[in-house]
Coordinates of N, CA and C in Angstrom, one line a residue:
X1 N -34.8 7.5 -13.2 CA -33.5 7.2 -13.9 C -33.5 5.9 -14.5
X2 N -33.1 5.8 -15.8 CA -33.0 4.5 -16.5 C -31.9 3.6 -15.8
X3 N -32.4 2.4 -15.3 CA -31.5 1.6 -14.5 C -30.2 1.2 -15.3
X4 N -30.4 1.0 -16.6 CA -29.2 0.6 -17.4 C -28.1 1.7 -17.5
X5 N -28.5 2.9 -17.5 CA -27.6 4.0 -17.5 C -26.8 4.1 -16.2
X6 N -27.6 3.9 -15.1 CA -27.0 4.0 -13.8 C -26.0 2.8 -13.6
X7 N -26.4 1.6 -14.0 CA -25.5 0.4 -13.9 C -24.2 0.6 -14.6
X8 N -24.3 1.1 -15.9 CA -23.1 1.3 -16.7 C -22.3 2.4 -16.0
X9 N -22.9 3.4 -15.5 CA -22.2 4.5 -14.9 C -21.3 4.0 -13.7
X10 N -22.0 3.2 -12.8 CA -21.2 2.7 -11.7 C -20.1 1.8 -12.1
X11 N -20.3 1.0 -13.2 CA -19.3 0.2 -13.7 C -18.1 1.0 -14.2
X12 N -18.3 2.1 -14.9 CA -17.3 3.0 -15.3 C -16.5 3.6 -14.2
X13 N -17.2 4.0 -13.1 CA -16.5 4.5 -11.9 C -15.6 3.5 -11.3
X14 N -16.1 2.3 -11.2 CA -15.4 1.2 -10.6 C -14.1 0.9 -11.4
X15 N -14.2 0.8 -12.8 CA -13.1 0.6 -13.6 C -12.1 1.7 -13.6
X16 N -12.6 2.9 -13.4 CA -11.6 4.1 -13.3 C -10.8 4.0 -12.1
X17 N -11.5 3.6 -11.0 CA -10.8 3.4 -9.7 C -9.7 2.3 -9.8
X18 N -10.1 1.2 -10.5 CA -9.1 0.2 -10.7 C -7.9 0.7 -11.5
X19 N -8.2 1.5 -12.5 CA -7.1 2.0 -13.4 C -6.2 2.9 -12.6
X20 N -6.7 3.7 -11.7 CA -5.9 4.6 -10.8 C -4.9 3.7 -10.0
X21 N -5.4 2.6 -9.4 CA -4.6 1.8 -8.6 C -3.5 1.1 -9.4
X22 N -3.9 0.6 -10.6 CA -2.9 -0.1 -11.4 C -1.8 0.8 -11.9
X23 N -2.2 2.1 -12.3 CA -1.2 3.0 -12.8 C -0.2 3.4 -11.6
X24 N -0.8 3.5 -10.4 CA 0.1 3.8 -9.3 C 1.1 2.7 -9.0
X25 N 0.6 1.4 -9.1 CA 1.5 0.3 -8.9 C 2.6 0.3 -10.0
X26 N 2.3 0.5 -11.2 CA 3.3 0.6 -12.3 C 4.3 1.7 -12.1
X27 N 3.8 2.8 -11.6 CA 4.6 4.0 -11.4 C 5.7 3.7 -10.3
X28 N 5.3 2.8 -9.4 CA 6.2 2.5 -8.3 C 6.9 1.2 -8.4
X29 N 6.9 0.6 -9.6 CA 7.5 -0.7 -9.8 C 9.0 -0.7 -9.5
X30 N 9.6 0.5 -9.6 CA 11.1 0.6 -9.3 C 11.3 1.1 -7.9
X31 N 10.3 1.3 -7.1 CA 10.5 1.9 -5.8 C 10.9 0.8 -4.8
X32 N 11.9 1.0 -4.1 CA 12.4 0.0 -3.1 C 11.4 -0.2 -2.0
X33 N 11.1 -1.5 -1.8 CA 10.2 -1.9 -0.7 C 8.8 -1.5 -0.9
X34 N 8.4 -1.1 -2.1 CA 7.0 -0.7 -2.3 C 6.1 -1.9 -2.3
X35 N 4.9 -1.8 -1.7 CA 3.9 -2.8 -1.7 C 2.7 -2.4 -2.5
X36 N 2.4 -3.3 -3.5 CA 1.3 -2.9 -4.4 C -0.1 -2.9 -3.7
X37 N -1.0 -2.2 -4.4 CA -2.4 -2.1 -3.9 C -3.3 -2.8 -4.8
X38 N -4.5 -3.0 -4.3 CA -5.6 -3.6 -5.1 C -6.9 -3.0 -4.6
X39 N -8.0 -3.2 -5.3 CA -9.3 -2.6 -4.9 C -10.3 -3.7 -5.1
X40 N -11.3 -3.8 -4.2 CA -12.4 -4.7 -4.2 C -13.6 -4.0 -4.7
X41 N -14.6 -4.8 -5.1 CA -15.9 -4.2 -5.5 C -17.0 -5.1 -4.9
X42 N -18.2 -4.5 -4.7 CA -19.3 -5.2 -4.1 C -20.5 -5.1 -5.1
X43 N -21.2 -6.2 -5.3 CA -22.4 -6.2 -6.0 C -23.6 -5.8 -5.1
X44 N -24.7 -5.5 -5.7 CA -25.9 -5.1 -4.8 C -26.3 -6.2 -3.9
X45 N -26.4 -7.4 -4.5 CA -26.9 -8.5 -3.7 C -26.0 -8.9 -2.5
X46 N -24.7 -8.7 -2.6 CA -23.8 -9.0 -1.5 C -23.9 -7.9 -0.4
X47 N -24.2 -6.6 -0.9 CA -24.4 -5.5 0.0 C -25.7 -5.7 0.8
X48 N -26.7 -6.2 0.1 CA -28.0 -6.4 0.7 C -27.9 -7.5 1.8
X49 N -27.2 -8.6 1.4 CA -27.0 -9.7 2.4 C -26.3 -9.2 3.6
X50 N -25.3 -8.4 3.4 CA -24.5 -7.9 4.6 C -25.4 -7.1 5.5
X51 N -26.3 -6.2 4.9 CA -27.2 -5.4 5.8 C -28.2 -6.2 6.5
X52 N -28.7 -7.3 5.8 CA -29.7 -8.1 6.4 C -29.2 -8.8 7.7
X53 N -27.9 -9.2 7.6 CA -27.3 -9.9 8.7 C -26.7 -8.9 9.8
X54 N -26.9 -7.6 9.5 CA -26.4 -6.6 10.4 C -27.3 -6.5 11.7
X55 N -26.7 -6.9 12.8 CA -27.5 -7.0 14.1 C -27.3 -5.7 14.9
X56 N -26.6 -4.8 14.4 CA -26.3 -3.5 15.2 C -27.5 -2.6 15.2
X57 N -28.4 -2.8 14.3 CA -29.6 -1.9 14.2 C -30.7 -2.5 15.1
X58 N -31.2 -1.7 16.1 CA -32.3 -2.3 16.9 C -33.5 -2.5 16.2
X59 N -34.3 -3.5 16.7 CA -35.6 -3.8 16.0 C -35.5 -5.2 15.4
X60 N -36.6 -5.7 14.9 CA -36.7 -7.0 14.3 C -36.0 -7.0 12.9
X61 N -36.2 -6.0 12.1 CA -35.6 -6.0 10.8 C -34.4 -5.1 10.7
X62 N -33.5 -5.5 9.8 CA -32.3 -4.6 9.6 C -32.7 -3.4 8.9
X63 N -31.9 -2.3 9.0 CA -32.3 -1.0 8.4 C -32.3 -1.1 6.9
X64 N -33.2 -0.3 6.3 CA -33.3 -0.2 4.9 C -32.0 0.3 4.3
X65 N -31.7 -0.1 3.1 CA -30.4 0.4 2.4 C -30.8 1.4 1.3
X66 N -32.0 1.9 1.3 CA -32.3 2.9 0.3 C -33.0 2.3 -0.9
X67 N -33.2 3.1 -1.9 CA -33.8 2.6 -3.1 C -32.9 1.6 -3.8
X68 N -33.4 0.6 -4.4 CA -32.6 -0.5 -5.0 C -31.9 0.0 -6.2
X69 N -30.6 -0.4 -6.3 CA -29.8 -0.2 -7.5 C -29.1 -1.4 -7.9
X70 N -28.9 -1.7 -9.1 CA -28.3 -2.9 -9.6 C -26.9 -2.7 -10.1
X71 N -26.3 -1.6 -9.6 CA -24.9 -1.3 -10.1 C -23.9 -1.9 -9.2
X72 N -22.6 -1.5 -9.4 CA -21.5 -2.1 -8.6 C -21.0 -1.0 -7.7
X73 N -20.7 -1.4 -6.5 CA -20.2 -0.5 -5.5 C -18.7 -0.7 -5.3
X74 N -17.9 0.4 -5.3 CA -16.5 0.3 -5.1 C -16.2 -0.1 -3.7
X75 N -15.4 -1.1 -3.5 CA -15.1 -1.6 -2.2 C -13.9 -0.9 -1.5
X76 N -13.1 -1.7 -0.9 CA -11.9 -1.1 -0.2 C -10.7 -1.3 -1.0
X77 N -9.8 -0.3 -0.8 CA -8.4 -0.4 -1.3 C -7.5 -1.1 -0.3
X78 N -6.9 -2.2 -0.7 CA -6.0 -2.9 0.2 C -4.6 -3.0 -0.3
X79 N -3.7 -3.3 0.6 CA -2.3 -3.3 0.3 C -1.8 -4.8 0.4
X80 N -1.1 -5.2 -0.6 CA -0.5 -6.6 -0.6 C 0.9 -6.5 0.0
X81 N 1.1 -7.1 1.1 CA 2.3 -7.1 1.9 C 3.3 -8.2 1.6
X82 N 3.0 -9.0 0.5 CA 3.9 -10.1 0.2 C 5.3 -9.7 -0.1
X83 N 6.3 -10.6 0.2 CA 7.7 -10.3 0.0 C 8.0 -9.9 -1.4
X84 N 8.8 -8.9 -1.6 CA 9.3 -8.5 -2.9 C 10.6 -9.2 -3.2
X85 N 11.0 -9.3 -4.4 CA 12.3 -10.0 -4.8 C 13.5 -9.2 -4.3
X86 N 14.6 -9.9 -4.0 CA 15.8 -9.3 -3.5 C 16.7 -8.9 -4.7
X87 N 17.3 -7.8 -4.6 CA 18.3 -7.4 -5.6 C 19.6 -7.0 -5.0
X88 N 20.7 -7.5 -5.5 CA 22.1 -7.3 -5.0 C 22.6 -5.9 -5.3
X89 N 23.1 -5.2 -4.3 CA 23.7 -3.9 -4.5 C 25.2 -3.8 -4.1
X90 N 25.5 -4.7 -3.1 CA 26.8 -4.7 -2.5 C 27.2 -3.4 -1.8
X91 N 26.2 -2.5 -1.6 CA 26.5 -1.3 -0.8 C 26.4 -1.6 0.7
X92 N 27.3 -1.0 1.4 CA 27.5 -1.3 2.9 C 26.2 -1.1 3.6
X93 N 25.5 0.0 3.4 CA 24.4 0.4 4.2 C 23.0 0.2 3.5
X94 N 23.0 -0.7 2.4 CA 21.8 -1.2 1.9 C 21.4 -2.4 2.6
X95 N 20.2 -2.4 3.1 CA 19.7 -3.6 3.9 C 18.3 -4.0 3.5
X96 N 18.1 -5.3 3.3 CA 16.8 -5.8 2.9 C 16.2 -6.7 4.0
X97 N 14.9 -6.7 4.1 CA 14.3 -7.5 5.1 C 13.7 -8.7 4.4
X98 N 13.9 -9.9 4.9 CA 13.3 -11.2 4.4 C 12.4 -11.7 5.5
X99 N 11.1 -11.6 5.3 CA 10.2 -12.0 6.3 C 9.3 -10.8 6.7
X100 N 8.5 -11.0 7.8 CA 7.6 -10.0 8.2 C 8.2 -9.1 9.2
X101 N 8.1 -7.8 9.0 CA 8.7 -6.8 9.8 C 9.0 -5.5 9.1
X102 N 9.3 -4.4 9.8 CA 9.6 -3.1 9.2 C 10.8 -2.5 10.0
X103 N 11.5 -1.7 9.2 CA 12.5 -0.9 9.9 C 11.8 0.2 10.6
X104 N 12.4 0.6 11.8 CA 11.8 1.7 12.6 C 12.5 3.0 12.4
X105 N 11.7 4.0 12.0 CA 12.3 5.3 11.6 C 11.8 6.4 12.5
X106 N 12.6 7.4 12.8 CA 12.2 8.6 13.4 C 11.9 9.7 12.4
X107 N 10.7 10.0 12.1 CA 10.3 10.9 11.1 C 10.1 12.3 11.6
X108 N 10.6 13.2 10.9 CA 10.4 14.7 11.2 C 9.6 15.3 10.1
X109 N 8.5 16.0 10.5 CA 7.7 16.6 9.5 C 8.1 18.1 9.2
X110 N 7.4 18.8 8.4 CA 7.9 20.1 8.0 C 7.8 21.1 9.2
X111 N 7.0 20.8 10.2 CA 6.8 21.6 11.4 C 7.9 21.3 12.4
X112 N 8.7 20.3 12.1 CA 9.8 19.9 13.1 C 9.3 18.9 14.1
X113 N 8.1 18.4 14.0 CA 7.6 17.4 15.0 C 8.0 16.0 14.6
X114 N 8.4 15.2 15.5 CA 8.9 13.9 15.3 C 7.9 12.8 15.7
X115 N 7.9 11.7 15.0 CA 7.1 10.6 15.3 C 7.8 9.3 14.8
X116 N 7.3 8.2 15.3 CA 7.9 6.9 14.9 C 7.1 6.3 13.9
X117 N 7.7 6.0 12.7 CA 6.9 5.3 11.6 C 7.8 4.2 11.1
X118 N 7.3 3.5 10.0 CA 8.0 2.3 9.6 C 8.1 2.2 8.1
X119 N 9.1 1.4 7.7 CA 9.3 1.3 6.2 C 9.9 -0.1 5.9
X120 N 9.8 -0.5 4.7 CA 10.5 -1.7 4.2 C 11.7 -1.3 3.3
X121 N 11.9 0.0 3.1 CA 12.9 0.5 2.3 C 14.2 0.6 3.1
X122 N 15.2 -0.2 2.8 CA 16.4 -0.2 3.5 C 17.6 0.4 2.8
X123 N 17.3 1.4 2.0 CA 18.3 2.1 1.2 C 18.8 3.3 2.1
X124 N 19.7 2.9 3.0 CA 20.2 3.9 4.0 C 21.6 4.5 3.6
X125 N 21.9 5.6 4.3 CA 23.2 6.2 4.2 C 23.7 6.6 5.6
X126 N 25.0 6.9 5.7 CA 25.6 7.3 6.9 C 26.0 8.8 6.8
X127 N 25.5 9.6 7.7 CA 25.9 11.1 7.6 C 27.3 11.3 8.0
X128 N 27.8 12.5 7.8 CA 29.2 12.8 8.2 C 29.4 12.7 9.8
X129 N 28.2 12.8 10.5 CA 28.3 12.7 11.9 C 28.2 11.2 12.4
X130 N 27.9 10.3 11.4 CA 27.9 8.9 11.8 C 26.5 8.3 12.0
X131 N 25.4 9.2 11.8 CA 24.1 8.7 12.0 C 23.6 7.9 10.7
X132 N 22.9 6.8 11.0 CA 22.3 6.0 9.9 C 20.9 6.6 9.6
X133 N 20.7 7.0 8.3 CA 19.5 7.7 7.9 C 19.0 7.2 6.6
X134 N 17.7 7.5 6.4 CA 17.0 7.1 5.1 C 17.5 8.1 4.0
X135 N 17.0 7.9 2.8 CA 17.3 8.8 1.7 C 16.8 10.2 1.9
X136 N 15.7 10.3 2.7 CA 15.1 11.6 3.0 C 15.7 12.2 4.3
X137 N 16.7 11.6 4.9 CA 17.4 12.2 6.0 C 16.8 11.9 7.4
X138 N 15.8 10.9 7.4 CA 15.2 10.6 8.7 C 16.0 9.5 9.4
X139 N 16.1 9.5 10.7 CA 17.0 8.7 11.4 C 16.5 7.3 11.6
X140 N 17.3 6.3 11.4 CA 17.0 4.9 11.7 C 17.2 4.6 13.2
X141 N 16.2 4.0 13.8 CA 16.3 3.8 15.2 C 16.8 2.4 15.6
X142 N 17.4 2.3 16.7 CA 17.9 1.0 17.2 C 17.0 0.4 18.3
X143 N 17.4 -0.8 18.8 CA 16.5 -1.5 19.8 C 16.4 -0.7 21.1
X144 N 17.2 0.3 21.3 CA 17.1 1.1 22.5 C 16.2 2.3 22.3
X145 N 15.6 2.4 21.1 CA 14.8 3.5 20.8 C 15.5 4.8 20.4
X146 N 16.9 4.7 20.4 CA 17.7 5.9 20.0 C 18.2 5.8 18.6
X147 N 18.6 6.9 18.1 CA 19.2 7.0 16.8 C 20.5 6.2 16.7
X148 N 20.6 5.5 15.6 CA 21.8 4.7 15.4 C 23.0 5.6 15.0
X149 N 24.0 5.6 15.7 CA 25.2 6.4 15.4 C 26.4 5.5 15.4
X150 N 27.2 5.5 14.3 CA 28.3 4.7 14.1 C 29.6 5.5 14.0
X151 N 30.7 4.8 14.0 CA 32.0 5.5 13.8 C 32.3 5.8 12.4
X152 N 32.7 7.0 12.1 CA 33.0 7.4 10.7 C 34.4 7.0 10.3
X153 N 35.2 6.5 11.2 CA 36.6 6.1 10.9 C 36.9 4.6 10.9
X154 N 35.8 3.9 11.2 CA 35.9 2.4 11.2 C 36.3 1.9 9.8
X155 N 37.1 0.8 9.8 CA 37.5 0.2 8.6 C 36.5 -0.7 7.9
X156 N 35.7 -1.4 8.7 CA 34.7 -2.3 8.1 C 33.4 -2.2 8.9
X157 N 32.3 -2.2 8.2 CA 31.0 -2.3 8.8 C 30.2 -3.5 8.3
X158 N 29.7 -4.3 9.3 CA 29.1 -5.5 8.9 C 27.7 -5.6 9.7
X159 N 26.7 -6.0 9.0 CA 25.3 -6.2 9.6 C 24.9 -7.6 9.5
X160 N 24.6 -8.3 10.6 CA 24.3 -9.7 10.6 C 22.8 -9.9 10.4
X161 N 22.3 -11.1 10.4 CA 20.9 -11.4 10.1 C 20.0 -10.8 11.2
X162 N 20.4 -10.6 12.3 CA 19.6 -10.1 13.4 C 19.6 -8.5 13.5
X163 N 20.2 -7.9 12.5 CA 20.2 -6.4 12.5 C 21.3 -5.8 13.3
X164 N 22.2 -6.6 13.9 CA 23.3 -6.1 14.7 C 24.4 -5.5 13.8
X165 N 24.8 -4.4 14.1 CA 25.8 -3.7 13.3 C 27.2 -3.7 14.0
X166 N 28.2 -4.3 13.3 CA 29.5 -4.4 13.8 C 30.5 -3.5 13.0
X167 N 31.4 -2.9 13.7 CA 32.4 -2.1 13.1 C 33.8 -2.6 13.7
X168 N 34.6 -3.0 12.8 CA 35.9 -3.6 13.2 C 35.8 -4.6 14.3
X169 N 34.7 -5.5 14.1 CA 34.5 -6.6 15.0 C 33.8 -6.3 16.3
X170 N 33.5 -5.0 16.5 CA 32.8 -4.6 17.8 C 31.3 -4.2 17.4
X171 N 30.4 -4.7 18.2 CA 29.0 -4.3 18.0 C 28.7 -2.9 18.4
X172 N 28.2 -2.1 17.5 CA 27.9 -0.7 17.8 C 26.5 -0.4 18.0
X173 N 25.6 -1.2 17.4 CA 24.1 -0.9 17.5 C 23.4 -2.1 17.0
X174 N 22.1 -2.1 17.1 CA 21.2 -3.1 16.6 C 19.9 -2.4 16.1
X175 N 19.6 -2.7 14.8 CA 18.4 -2.1 14.2 C 17.1 -2.6 14.9
X176 N 16.2 -1.7 15.1 CA 14.9 -2.1 15.7 C 13.9 -2.6 14.5
X177 N 13.7 -3.9 14.5 CA 12.7 -4.4 13.5 C 11.4 -4.6 14.2
X178 N 10.3 -4.0 13.7 CA 9.0 -4.0 14.3 C 8.0 -4.7 13.4
X179 N 7.2 -5.5 14.0 CA 6.1 -6.1 13.2 C 4.8 -5.9 14.0
X180 N 3.6 -6.2 13.3 CA 2.3 -5.9 13.9 C 1.4 -7.1 13.7
X181 N 0.5 -7.3 14.6 CA -0.4 -8.4 14.6 C -1.3 -8.4 13.4
X182 N -1.8 -7.2 13.0 CA -2.7 -7.1 11.9 C -2.4 -5.8 11.1
X183 N -2.0 -6.1 9.8 CA -1.6 -5.0 8.9 C -2.7 -4.1 8.5
X184 N -4.0 -4.5 8.8 CA -5.1 -3.6 8.5 C -5.0 -2.4 9.3
X185 N -4.2 -2.4 10.4 CA -4.1 -1.2 11.2 C -2.9 -0.4 10.9
X186 N -2.4 -0.6 9.6 CA -1.3 0.3 9.1 C -1.9 1.1 7.9
X187 N -1.4 2.3 7.8 CA -1.8 3.1 6.7 C -0.6 3.7 6.0
X188 N -0.6 3.8 4.7 CA 0.5 4.4 4.0 C 0.6 5.9 4.3
X189 N 1.8 6.3 4.6 CA 2.1 7.7 5.1 C 2.7 8.6 4.0
X190 N 3.0 8.0 2.9 CA 3.8 8.7 1.9 C 5.3 8.5 2.0
X191 N 6.0 8.8 1.0 CA 7.5 8.6 1.0 C 7.8 7.1 1.3
X192 N 6.9 6.2 0.9 CA 7.2 4.8 1.2 C 7.2 4.4 2.6
X193 N 6.5 5.1 3.4 CA 6.4 4.9 4.9 C 5.0 4.4 5.3
X194 N 5.0 3.8 6.5 CA 3.7 3.3 7.1 C 3.6 3.8 8.5
X195 N 2.3 4.1 8.8 CA 2.0 4.6 10.2 C 0.9 3.8 10.8
X196 N 1.1 3.4 12.1 CA 0.0 2.6 12.7 C -1.1 3.5 13.1
X197 N -2.3 3.0 13.1 CA -3.5 3.7 13.6 C -4.0 3.0 14.9
X198 N -5.0 3.6 15.4 CA -5.6 3.1 16.7 C -6.0 1.6 16.5
X199 N -5.6 0.8 17.4 CA -5.8 -0.6 17.4 C -4.7 -1.5 16.9
X200 N -3.6 -0.8 16.5 CA -2.4 -1.6 16.0 C -1.7 -2.1 17.3
X201 N -1.3 -3.4 17.1 CA -0.6 -4.1 18.2 C 0.7 -4.7 17.7
X202 N 1.8 -4.4 18.4 CA 3.1 -4.9 17.9 C 3.3 -6.3 18.3
X203 N 4.1 -7.0 17.6 CA 4.5 -8.4 17.9 C 6.0 -8.6 17.5
X204 N 6.5 -9.7 17.9 CA 7.9 -10.0 17.7 C 8.1 -10.2 16.2
X205 N 9.1 -9.5 15.6 CA 9.3 -9.6 14.1 C 10.1 -10.8 13.8
X206 N 9.8 -11.5 12.7 CA 10.6 -12.7 12.3 C 11.5 -12.3 11.1
X207 N 11.5 -11.1 10.7 CA 12.3 -10.7 9.5 C 13.8 -10.8 9.8
X208 N 14.6 -11.2 8.8 CA 16.0 -11.2 8.9 C 16.6 -10.1 8.0
X209 N 17.7 -9.5 8.4 CA 18.3 -8.4 7.6 C 19.5 -9.0 6.7
X210 N 19.5 -8.5 5.5 CA 20.5 -8.9 4.5 C 21.3 -7.7 4.0
X211 N 22.5 -7.6 4.5 CA 23.4 -6.4 4.1 C 23.8 -6.6 2.6
X212 N 23.8 -5.4 1.9 CA 24.2 -5.4 0.5 C 23.1 -5.8 -0.4
X213 N 21.8 -5.9 0.1 CA 20.6 -6.2 -0.8 C 19.6 -5.1 -0.5
X214 N 18.7 -5.0 -1.5 CA 17.5 -4.2 -1.3 C 16.3 -5.0 -1.8
X215 N 15.2 -4.8 -1.1 CA 13.9 -5.5 -1.5 C 13.2 -4.7 -2.6
X216 N 13.0 -5.3 -3.7 CA 12.4 -4.6 -4.8 C 10.8 -4.5 -4.6
X217 N 10.1 -3.7 -5.3 CA 8.7 -3.7 -5.2 C 8.1 -5.1 -5.6
X218 N 7.0 -5.4 -5.0 CA 6.3 -6.7 -5.3 C 5.3 -6.5 -6.4
X219 N 5.6 -5.6 -7.3 CA 4.8 -5.4 -8.5 C 5.3 -6.2 -9.7
X220 N 4.4 -7.0 -10.2 CA 4.7 -7.8 -11.4 C 4.2 -7.0 -12.6
X221 N 5.1 -6.4 -13.3 CA 4.8 -5.4 -14.4 C 3.9 -6.0 -15.4
X222 N 4.2 -7.2 -15.9 CA 3.4 -7.8 -17.0 C 2.0 -8.0 -16.5
X223 N 1.8 -8.5 -15.3 CA 0.5 -8.8 -14.7 C -0.3 -7.5 -14.6
X224 N 0.3 -6.4 -14.2 CA -0.4 -5.2 -14.0 C -0.8 -4.6 -15.4
X225 N 0.0 -4.8 -16.4 CA -0.3 -4.3 -17.7 C -1.5 -5.1 -18.3
X226 N -1.5 -6.4 -18.1 CA -2.6 -7.2 -18.5 C -3.9 -6.8 -17.9
X227 N -3.8 -6.5 -16.6 CA -5.0 -6.0 -15.9 C -5.5 -4.6 -16.4
X228 N -4.5 -3.8 -16.8 CA -4.9 -2.5 -17.3 C -5.6 -2.7 -18.7
X229 N -5.2 -3.6 -19.5 CA -5.9 -3.9 -20.7 C -7.3 -4.4 -20.5
X230 N -7.5 -5.3 -19.5 CA -8.8 -5.8 -19.2 C -9.7 -4.7 -18.6
X231 N -9.1 -3.9 -17.8 CA -9.9 -2.8 -17.2 C -10.3 -1.8 -18.3
X232 N -9.4 -1.5 -19.2 CA -9.8 -0.6 -20.3 C -10.9 -1.1 -21.1
X233 N -10.9 -2.4 -21.4 CA -11.9 -3.0 -22.2 C -13.3 -3.0 -21.4
X234 N -13.2 -3.3 -20.1 CA -14.4 -3.2 -19.3 C -15.0 -1.8 -19.3
X235 N -14.1 -0.8 -19.2 CA -14.6 0.6 -19.2 C -15.3 0.9 -20.6
X236 N -14.6 0.5 -21.7 CA -15.2 0.7 -23.0 C -16.5 0.0 -23.2
X237 N -16.7 -1.2 -22.6 CA -17.9 -1.9 -22.7 C -19.1 -1.1 -22.0
X238 N -18.8 -0.6 -20.9 CA -19.8 0.2 -20.2 C -20.1 1.5 -21.0
X239 N -19.1 2.1 -21.6 CA -19.4 3.2 -22.5 C -20.4 2.8 -23.6
X240 N -20.2 1.7 -24.2 CA -21.1 1.2 -25.3 C -22.5 1.0 -24.8
X241 N -22.6 0.5 -23.5 CA -23.9 0.3 -23.0 C -24.6 1.7 -22.8
X242 N -23.9 2.7 -22.4 CA -24.5 4.0 -22.2 C -24.9 4.6 -23.6
X243 N -24.1 4.4 -24.6 CA -24.4 4.8 -26.0 C -25.6 4.1 -26.5
X244 N -25.8 2.8 -26.2 CA -26.9 2.1 -26.7 C -28.2 2.6 -26.0
X245 N -28.1 2.9 -24.7 CA -29.3 3.4 -24.0 C -29.6 4.8 -24.5
X246 N -28.6 5.6 -24.8 CA -28.8 6.9 -25.3 C -29.6 6.9 -26.7
X247 N -29.2 6.0 -27.5 CA -29.8 5.8 -28.8 C -31.3 5.4 -28.7
X248 N -31.5 4.5 -27.7 CA -32.8 4.0 -27.4 C -33.7 5.2 -26.9
X249 N -33.2 6.0 -26.1 CA -34.0 7.1 -25.5 C -34.2 8.2 -26.6
X250 N -33.3 8.3 -27.5 CA -33.5 9.3 -28.6 C -34.6 8.8 -29.5
X251 N -34.7 7.5 -29.8 CA -35.7 7.0 -30.6 C -37.1 7.1 -29.9
X252 N -37.1 6.9 -28.6 CA -38.3 7.0 -27.8 C -38.8 8.4 -27.8
X253 N -37.9 9.4 -27.7 CA -38.3 10.8 -27.6 C -38.6 11.4 -28.9
X254 N -37.8 11.0 -30.0 CA -38.0 11.7 -31.3 C -38.9 11.0 -32.3
X255 N -39.0 9.7 -32.1 CA -39.8 9.0 -33.1 C -41.1 8.4 -32.5
X256 N -41.0 7.6 -31.5 CA -42.2 7.1 -30.9 C -43.1 8.1 -30.3
X257 N -42.4 9.2 -29.8 CA -43.2 10.3 -29.2 C -44.1 11.0 -30.2
X258 N -43.8 10.9 -31.5 CA -44.5 11.6 -32.5 C -45.8 10.9 -32.9
X259 N -45.9 9.6 -32.6 CA -47.0 8.8 -33.0 C -48.3 9.1 -32.2

């Protein structure tokens, strides 16, 4: 295989992956509590250095990494958990988190199985039975691990910075705000939710709750669009490299081969 063709091909694949991530970020720029994603890439020399230092393989020398290629390798997709901007809604059951932590939710799947998952989306509602739920109808959990249930006849509902919910001056419940030692052990679960995987360790959350606010997505639209333009140009550059190699091969096959 012509190395130039392979190198350009890997570059196009890498830029296509970047474009997928950027378009997903832009599509969710209005999603409450959404955390944008990014993708890394690895060059051949960095991959080689990593394998040379790999001591997990027995023997004097590290394992071979196969035939040499000078292309780019798509790295890992990561999530940027930085704080998103606050927007005022003045709705009683809209709650935003400022700081590190997640709301604790009881999620029910289509089979009726329940599990505990987490979200930064505090766009809650109260059902006619008084339960505090997400927009998808999943129950918000309190510090006792139970569903938060409030009075439907109370005159005033107030939520303080610690997530304590008061109705008519009486504390009714307290939201469970959960945080983790390492966010690498969280995976996106869909519907703006997060699920811990093996190795996740909880820690005391420092986030404060703000009633009447929602945390917007941490997506900077202008920045993402600029990155899309740069990615498109990089993709087109790799296309031109392939076209140039193709023309060279045509000359080699159709003209030089006749001599």
